[in-house]
Amino acid sequence: GGLMLRLPRALPVETRLRVPLHAPAELLTLVGSIVWVRPPERRGPREMIGHGLRFTGLDESLSKSLGSLLAEPL
């Protein structure tokens, strides 16, 4: 599991991050490592940089909270 982040600057692959995610009922803190960065030739000027984040600290409770958040309609 993981997610794509859009960041203002490129981070190296294997960079470890804590990402706060504000859910309606709670603050979720996701821990992971960068596994890919969108190549510069595929970005437009002033475009945020896509990064792939692979979760490394997703326990059962956090996984359920994240699943519930993603399953709710907008």
Short mmCIF file of the N, C-alpha and C atoms (twelve columns), coordinates in Angstrom:
data_MODEL
# 
_entry.id   MODEL 
# 
loop_
_atom_site.group_PDB 
_atom_site.id 
_atom_site.type_symbol 
_atom_site.label_atom_id 
_atom_site.label_alt_id 
_atom_site.label_comp_id 
_atom_site.label_asym_id 
_atom_site.label_seq_id 
_atom_site.Cartn_x 
_atom_site.Cartn_y 
_atom_site.Cartn_z 
_atom_site.pdbx_PDB_model_num 
ATOM 1   N N  . GLY A 1  0.817   -1.183 0.000   1 
ATOM 2   C CA . GLY A 1  0.000   0.000  0.000   1 
ATOM 3   C C  . GLY A 1  0.860   1.244  0.000   1 
ATOM 4   N N  . GLY A 2  0.284   2.278  -0.517  1 
ATOM 5   C CA . GLY A 2  0.958   3.566  -0.546  1 
ATOM 6   C C  . GLY A 2  0.074   4.615  -1.164  1 
ATOM 7   N N  . LEU A 3  0.684   5.718  -1.517  1 
ATOM 8   C CA . LEU A 3  -0.050  6.806  -2.155  1 
ATOM 9   C C  . LEU A 3  0.898   7.672  -2.950  1 
ATOM 10  N N  . MET A 4  0.320   8.527  -3.781  1 
ATOM 11  C CA . MET A 4  1.129   9.482  -4.534  1 
ATOM 12  C C  . MET A 4  1.042   10.835 -3.841  1 
ATOM 13  N N  . LEU A 5  2.178   11.443 -3.623  1 
ATOM 14  C CA . LEU A 5  2.257   12.783 -3.046  1 
ATOM 15  C C  . LEU A 5  2.722   13.750 -4.127  1 
ATOM 16  N N  . ARG A 6  2.205   14.951 -4.112  1 
ATOM 17  C CA . ARG A 6  2.711   16.020 -4.978  1 
ATOM 18  C C  . ARG A 6  3.398   17.031 -4.064  1 
ATOM 19  N N  . LEU A 7  4.694   17.206 -4.285  1 
ATOM 20  C CA . LEU A 7  5.510   18.048 -3.424  1 
ATOM 21  C C  . LEU A 7  6.182   19.148 -4.246  1 
ATOM 22  N N  . PRO A 8  6.534   20.272 -3.604  1 
ATOM 23  C CA . PRO A 8  7.138   21.386 -4.342  1 
ATOM 24  C C  . PRO A 8  8.564   21.137 -4.797  1 
ATOM 25  N N  . ARG A 9  9.253   20.166 -4.189  1 
ATOM 26  C CA . ARG A 9  10.618  19.860 -4.628  1 
ATOM 27  C C  . ARG A 9  10.813  18.347 -4.629  1 
ATOM 28  N N  . ALA A 10 11.756  17.899 -5.436  1 
ATOM 29  C CA . ALA A 10 12.029  16.465 -5.549  1 
ATOM 30  C C  . ALA A 10 12.785  15.973 -4.319  1 
ATOM 31  N N  . LEU A 11 12.320  14.858 -3.776  1 
ATOM 32  C CA . LEU A 11 13.022  14.193 -2.681  1 
ATOM 33  C C  . LEU A 11 13.664  12.920 -3.233  1 
ATOM 34  N N  . PRO A 12 14.816  12.548 -2.709  1 
ATOM 35  C CA . PRO A 12 15.481  11.334 -3.198  1 
ATOM 36  C C  . PRO A 12 14.688  10.070 -2.860  1 
ATOM 37  N N  . VAL A 13 14.794  9.076  -3.721  1 
ATOM 38  C CA . VAL A 13 14.229  7.759  -3.437  1 
ATOM 39  C C  . VAL A 13 14.843  7.261  -2.128  1 
ATOM 40  N N  . GLU A 14 14.060  6.569  -1.345  1 
ATOM 41  C CA . GLU A 14 14.396  6.023  -0.029  1 
ATOM 42  C C  . GLU A 14 14.295  7.045  1.097   1 
ATOM 43  N N  . THR A 15 13.887  8.299  0.796   1 
ATOM 44  C CA . THR A 15 13.652  9.273  1.857   1 
ATOM 45  C C  . THR A 15 12.475  8.796  2.694   1 
ATOM 46  N N  . ARG A 16 12.631  8.802  4.012   1 
ATOM 47  C CA . ARG A 16 11.551  8.399  4.913   1 
ATOM 48  C C  . ARG A 16 10.755  9.639  5.319   1 
ATOM 49  N N  . LEU A 17 9.431   9.483  5.330   1 
ATOM 50  C CA . LEU A 17 8.545   10.608 5.657   1 
ATOM 51  C C  . LEU A 17 7.455   10.196 6.625   1 
ATOM 52  N N  . ARG A 18 6.987   11.162 7.399   1 
ATOM 53  C CA . ARG A 18 5.749   11.055 8.168   1 
ATOM 54  C C  . ARG A 18 4.790   12.024 7.507   1 
ATOM 55  N N  . VAL A 19 3.622   11.532 7.126   1 
ATOM 56  C CA . VAL A 19 2.644   12.353 6.418   1 
ATOM 57  C C  . VAL A 19 1.368   12.431 7.254   1 
ATOM 58  N N  . PRO A 20 1.015   13.631 7.753   1 
ATOM 59  C CA . PRO A 20 -0.243  13.759 8.484   1 
ATOM 60  C C  . PRO A 20 -1.413  13.820 7.504   1 
ATOM 61  N N  . LEU A 21 -2.457  13.095 7.823   1 
ATOM 62  C CA . LEU A 21 -3.656  13.065 6.995   1 
ATOM 63  C C  . LEU A 21 -4.827  13.418 7.901   1 
ATOM 64  N N  . HIS A 22 -5.469  14.535 7.608   1 
ATOM 65  C CA . HIS A 22 -6.569  15.013 8.441   1 
ATOM 66  C C  . HIS A 22 -7.865  14.331 8.029   1 
ATOM 67  N N  . ALA A 23 -8.261  13.329 8.788   1 
ATOM 68  C CA . ALA A 23 -9.524  12.620 8.574   1 
ATOM 69  C C  . ALA A 23 -10.607 13.338 9.389   1 
ATOM 70  N N  . PRO A 24 -11.887 13.157 9.038   1 
ATOM 71  C CA . PRO A 24 -12.950 13.842 9.762   1 
ATOM 72  C C  . PRO A 24 -12.933 13.599 11.276  1 
ATOM 73  N N  . ALA A 25 -12.656 12.389 11.708  1 
ATOM 74  C CA . ALA A 25 -12.740 12.075 13.132  1 
ATOM 75  C C  . ALA A 25 -11.389 12.092 13.849  1 
ATOM 76  N N  . GLU A 26 -10.294 12.092 13.094  1 
ATOM 77  C CA . GLU A 26 -8.981  11.972 13.731  1 
ATOM 78  C C  . GLU A 26 -7.862  12.407 12.790  1 
ATOM 79  N N  . LEU A 27 -6.694  12.585 13.362  1 
ATOM 80  C CA . LEU A 27 -5.494  12.868 12.577  1 
ATOM 81  C C  . LEU A 27 -4.737  11.558 12.411  1 
ATOM 82  N N  . LEU A 28 -4.538  11.136 11.171  1 
ATOM 83  C CA . LEU A 28 -3.786  9.918  10.886  1 
ATOM 84  C C  . LEU A 28 -2.364  10.318 10.502  1 
ATOM 85  N N  . THR A 29 -1.381  9.628  11.044  1 
ATOM 86  C CA . THR A 29 0.008   9.871  10.670  1 
ATOM 87  C C  . THR A 29 0.519   8.638  9.943   1 
ATOM 88  N N  . LEU A 30 0.781   8.808  8.651   1 
ATOM 89  C CA . LEU A 30 1.259   7.716  7.806   1 
ATOM 90  C C  . LEU A 30 2.777   7.803  7.709   1 
ATOM 91  N N  . VAL A 31 3.439   6.662  7.804   1 
ATOM 92  C CA . VAL A 31 4.896   6.601  7.728   1 
ATOM 93  C C  . VAL A 31 5.257   5.780  6.493   1 
ATOM 94  N N  . GLY A 32 6.225   6.284  5.728   1 
ATOM 95  C CA . GLY A 32 6.612   5.553  4.534   1 
ATOM 96  C C  . GLY A 32 7.926   6.041  3.959   1 
ATOM 97  N N  . SER A 33 8.282   5.454  2.819   1 
ATOM 98  C CA . SER A 33 9.509   5.809  2.111   1 
ATOM 99  C C  . SER A 33 9.183   6.122  0.660   1 
ATOM 100 N N  . ILE A 34 9.898   7.095  0.108   1 
ATOM 101 C CA . ILE A 34 9.749   7.446  -1.304  1 
ATOM 102 C C  . ILE A 34 10.311  6.296  -2.134  1 
ATOM 103 N N  . VAL A 35 9.516   5.809  -3.102  1 
ATOM 104 C CA . VAL A 35 9.968   4.707  -3.964  1 
ATOM 105 C C  . VAL A 35 10.139  5.134  -5.422  1 
ATOM 106 N N  . TRP A 36 9.539   6.256  -5.823  1 
ATOM 107 C CA . TRP A 36 9.759   6.788  -7.166  1 
ATOM 108 C C  . TRP A 36 9.480   8.289  -7.166  1 
ATOM 109 N N  . VAL A 37 10.084  8.971  -8.126  1 
ATOM 110 C CA . VAL A 37 9.884   10.411 -8.328  1 
ATOM 111 C C  . VAL A 37 9.604   10.621 -9.804  1 
ATOM 112 N N  . ARG A 38 8.586   11.419 -10.111 1 
ATOM 113 C CA . ARG A 38 8.237   11.678 -11.517 1 
ATOM 114 C C  . ARG A 38 9.411   12.355 -12.227 1 
ATOM 115 N N  . PRO A 39 9.805   11.857 -13.398 1 
ATOM 116 C CA . PRO A 39 10.945  12.439 -14.120 1 
ATOM 117 C C  . PRO A 39 10.703  13.910 -14.488 1 
ATOM 118 N N  . PRO A 40 11.747  14.733 -14.447 1 
ATOM 119 C CA . PRO A 40 11.594  16.163 -14.739 1 
ATOM 120 C C  . PRO A 40 11.053  16.454 -16.127 1 
ATOM 121 N N  . GLU A 41 11.389  15.631 -17.126 1 
ATOM 122 C CA . GLU A 41 10.921  15.898 -18.488 1 
ATOM 123 C C  . GLU A 41 9.410   15.689 -18.624 1 
ATOM 124 N N  . ARG A 42 8.770   15.087 -17.659 1 
ATOM 125 C CA . ARG A 42 7.319   14.846 -17.729 1 
ATOM 126 C C  . ARG A 42 6.536   15.872 -16.911 1 
ATOM 127 N N  . ARG A 43 7.222   16.902 -16.401 1 
ATOM 128 C CA . ARG A 43 6.566   17.927 -15.590 1 
ATOM 129 C C  . ARG A 43 6.506   19.238 -16.349 1 
ATOM 130 N N  . GLY A 44 5.441   19.974 -16.113 1 
ATOM 131 C CA . GLY A 44 5.340   21.308 -16.656 1 
ATOM 132 C C  . GLY A 44 5.987   22.310 -15.718 1 
ATOM 133 N N  . PRO A 45 6.204   23.540 -16.185 1 
ATOM 134 C CA . PRO A 45 6.768   24.569 -15.311 1 
ATOM 135 C C  . PRO A 45 5.809   24.846 -14.149 1 
ATOM 136 N N  . ARG A 46 6.358   24.994 -12.971 1 
ATOM 137 C CA . ARG A 46 5.606   25.276 -11.737 1 
ATOM 138 C C  . ARG A 46 4.688   24.137 -11.292 1 
ATOM 139 N N  . GLU A 47 4.794   22.991 -11.941 1 
ATOM 140 C CA . GLU A 47 3.977   21.838 -11.561 1 
ATOM 141 C C  . GLU A 47 4.594   21.158 -10.334 1 
ATOM 142 N N  . MET A 48 3.732   20.746 -9.404  1 
ATOM 143 C CA . MET A 48 4.209   20.005 -8.237  1 
ATOM 144 C C  . MET A 48 4.792   18.680 -8.722  1 
ATOM 145 N N  . ILE A 49 5.713   18.120 -7.954  1 
ATOM 146 C CA . ILE A 49 6.451   16.922 -8.356  1 
ATOM 147 C C  . ILE A 49 5.807   15.689 -7.727  1 
ATOM 148 N N  . GLY A 50 5.415   14.736 -8.569  1 
ATOM 149 C CA . GLY A 50 4.810   13.500 -8.080  1 
ATOM 150 C C  . GLY A 50 5.843   12.566 -7.470  1 
ATOM 151 N N  . HIS A 51 5.495   11.995 -6.323  1 
ATOM 152 C CA . HIS A 51 6.339   11.034 -5.614  1 
ATOM 153 C C  . HIS A 51 5.479   9.839  -5.219  1 
ATOM 154 N N  . GLY A 52 6.034   8.656  -5.303  1 
ATOM 155 C CA . GLY A 52 5.367   7.461  -4.796  1 
ATOM 156 C C  . GLY A 52 5.844   7.183  -3.384  1 
ATOM 157 N N  . LEU A 53 4.903   7.083  -2.451  1 
ATOM 158 C CA . LEU A 53 5.222   6.796  -1.053  1 
ATOM 159 C C  . LEU A 53 4.701   5.408  -0.708  1 
ATOM 160 N N  . ARG A 54 5.587   4.515  -0.303  1 
ATOM 161 C CA . ARG A 54 5.189   3.175  0.147   1 
ATOM 162 C C  . ARG A 54 5.098   3.208  1.669   1 
ATOM 163 N N  . PHE A 55 3.939   2.784  2.195   1 
ATOM 164 C CA . PHE A 55 3.759   2.748  3.641   1 
ATOM 165 C C  . PHE A 55 4.717   1.745  4.264   1 
ATOM 166 N N  . THR A 56 5.322   2.129  5.386   1 
ATOM 167 C CA . THR A 56 6.208   1.213  6.099   1 
ATOM 168 C C  . THR A 56 5.743   0.967  7.526   1 
ATOM 169 N N  . GLY A 57 4.832   1.769  8.028   1 
ATOM 170 C CA . GLY A 57 4.383   1.617  9.411   1 
ATOM 171 C C  . GLY A 57 2.877   1.568  9.512   1 
ATOM 172 N N  . LEU A 58 2.232   0.735  8.705   1 
ATOM 173 C CA . LEU A 58 0.770   0.682  8.657   1 
ATOM 174 C C  . LEU A 58 0.288   -0.507 9.490   1 
ATOM 175 N N  . ASP A 59 -0.125  -0.234 10.752  1 
ATOM 176 C CA . ASP A 59 -0.639  -1.317 11.582  1 
ATOM 177 C C  . ASP A 59 -2.123  -1.541 11.276  1 
ATOM 178 N N  . GLU A 60 -2.723  -2.518 11.900  1 
ATOM 179 C CA . GLU A 60 -4.111  -2.889 11.595  1 
ATOM 180 C C  . GLU A 60 -5.087  -1.753 11.882  1 
ATOM 181 N N  . SER A 61 -4.916  -1.071 12.994  1 
ATOM 182 C CA . SER A 61 -5.803  0.036  13.361  1 
ATOM 183 C C  . SER A 61 -5.724  1.178  12.345  1 
ATOM 184 N N  . LEU A 62 -4.507  1.564  11.989  1 
ATOM 185 C CA . LEU A 62 -4.307  2.639  11.017  1 
ATOM 186 C C  . LEU A 62 -4.820  2.224  9.649   1 
ATOM 187 N N  . SER A 63 -4.617  0.977  9.283   1 
ATOM 188 C CA . SER A 63 -5.104  0.465  8.009   1 
ATOM 189 C C  . SER A 63 -6.629  0.537  7.930   1 
ATOM 190 N N  . LYS A 64 -7.317  0.177  9.020   1 
ATOM 191 C CA . LYS A 64 -8.779  0.261  9.050   1 
ATOM 192 C C  . LYS A 64 -9.254  1.710  8.955   1 
ATOM 193 N N  . SER A 65 -8.603  2.614  9.683   1 
ATOM 194 C CA . SER A 65 -8.978  4.035  9.634   1 
ATOM 195 C C  . SER A 65 -8.794  4.606  8.234   1 
ATOM 196 N N  . LEU A 66 -7.693  4.277  7.603   1 
ATOM 197 C CA . LEU A 66 -7.419  4.752  6.249   1 
ATOM 198 C C  . LEU A 66 -8.421  4.159  5.265   1 
ATOM 199 N N  . GLY A 67 -8.729  2.874  5.398   1 
ATOM 200 C CA . GLY A 67 -9.715  2.227  4.543   1 
ATOM 201 C C  . GLY A 67 -11.090 2.858  4.674   1 
ATOM 202 N N  . SER A 68 -11.485 3.178  5.899   1 
ATOM 203 C CA . SER A 68 -12.783 3.830  6.123   1 
ATOM 204 C C  . SER A 68 -12.817 5.209  5.493   1 
ATOM 205 N N  . LEU A 69 -11.728 5.946  5.618   1 
ATOM 206 C CA . LEU A 69 -11.659 7.280  5.026   1 
ATOM 207 C C  . LEU A 69 -11.769 7.214  3.502   1 
ATOM 208 N N  . LEU A 70 -11.073 6.282  2.881   1 
ATOM 209 C CA . LEU A 70 -11.086 6.174  1.425   1 
ATOM 210 C C  . LEU A 70 -12.394 5.611  0.898   1 
ATOM 211 N N  . ALA A 71 -13.123 4.877  1.715   1 
ATOM 212 C CA . ALA A 71 -14.379 4.271  1.273   1 
ATOM 213 C C  . ALA A 71 -15.580 5.216  1.388   1 
ATOM 214 N N  . GLU A 72 -15.430 6.328  2.136   1 
ATOM 215 C CA . GLU A 72 -16.548 7.267  2.298   1 
ATOM 216 C C  . GLU A 72 -16.755 8.080  1.036   1 
ATOM 217 N N  . PRO A 73 -18.023 8.261  0.625   1 
ATOM 218 C CA . PRO A 73 -18.290 9.122  -0.550  1 
ATOM 219 C C  . PRO A 73 -17.997 10.583 -0.223  1 
ATOM 220 N N  . LEU A 74 -17.660 11.345 -1.257  1 
ATOM 221 C CA . LEU A 74 -17.365 12.781 -1.062  1 
ATOM 222 C C  . LEU A 74 -18.616 13.579 -0.833  1 
# 
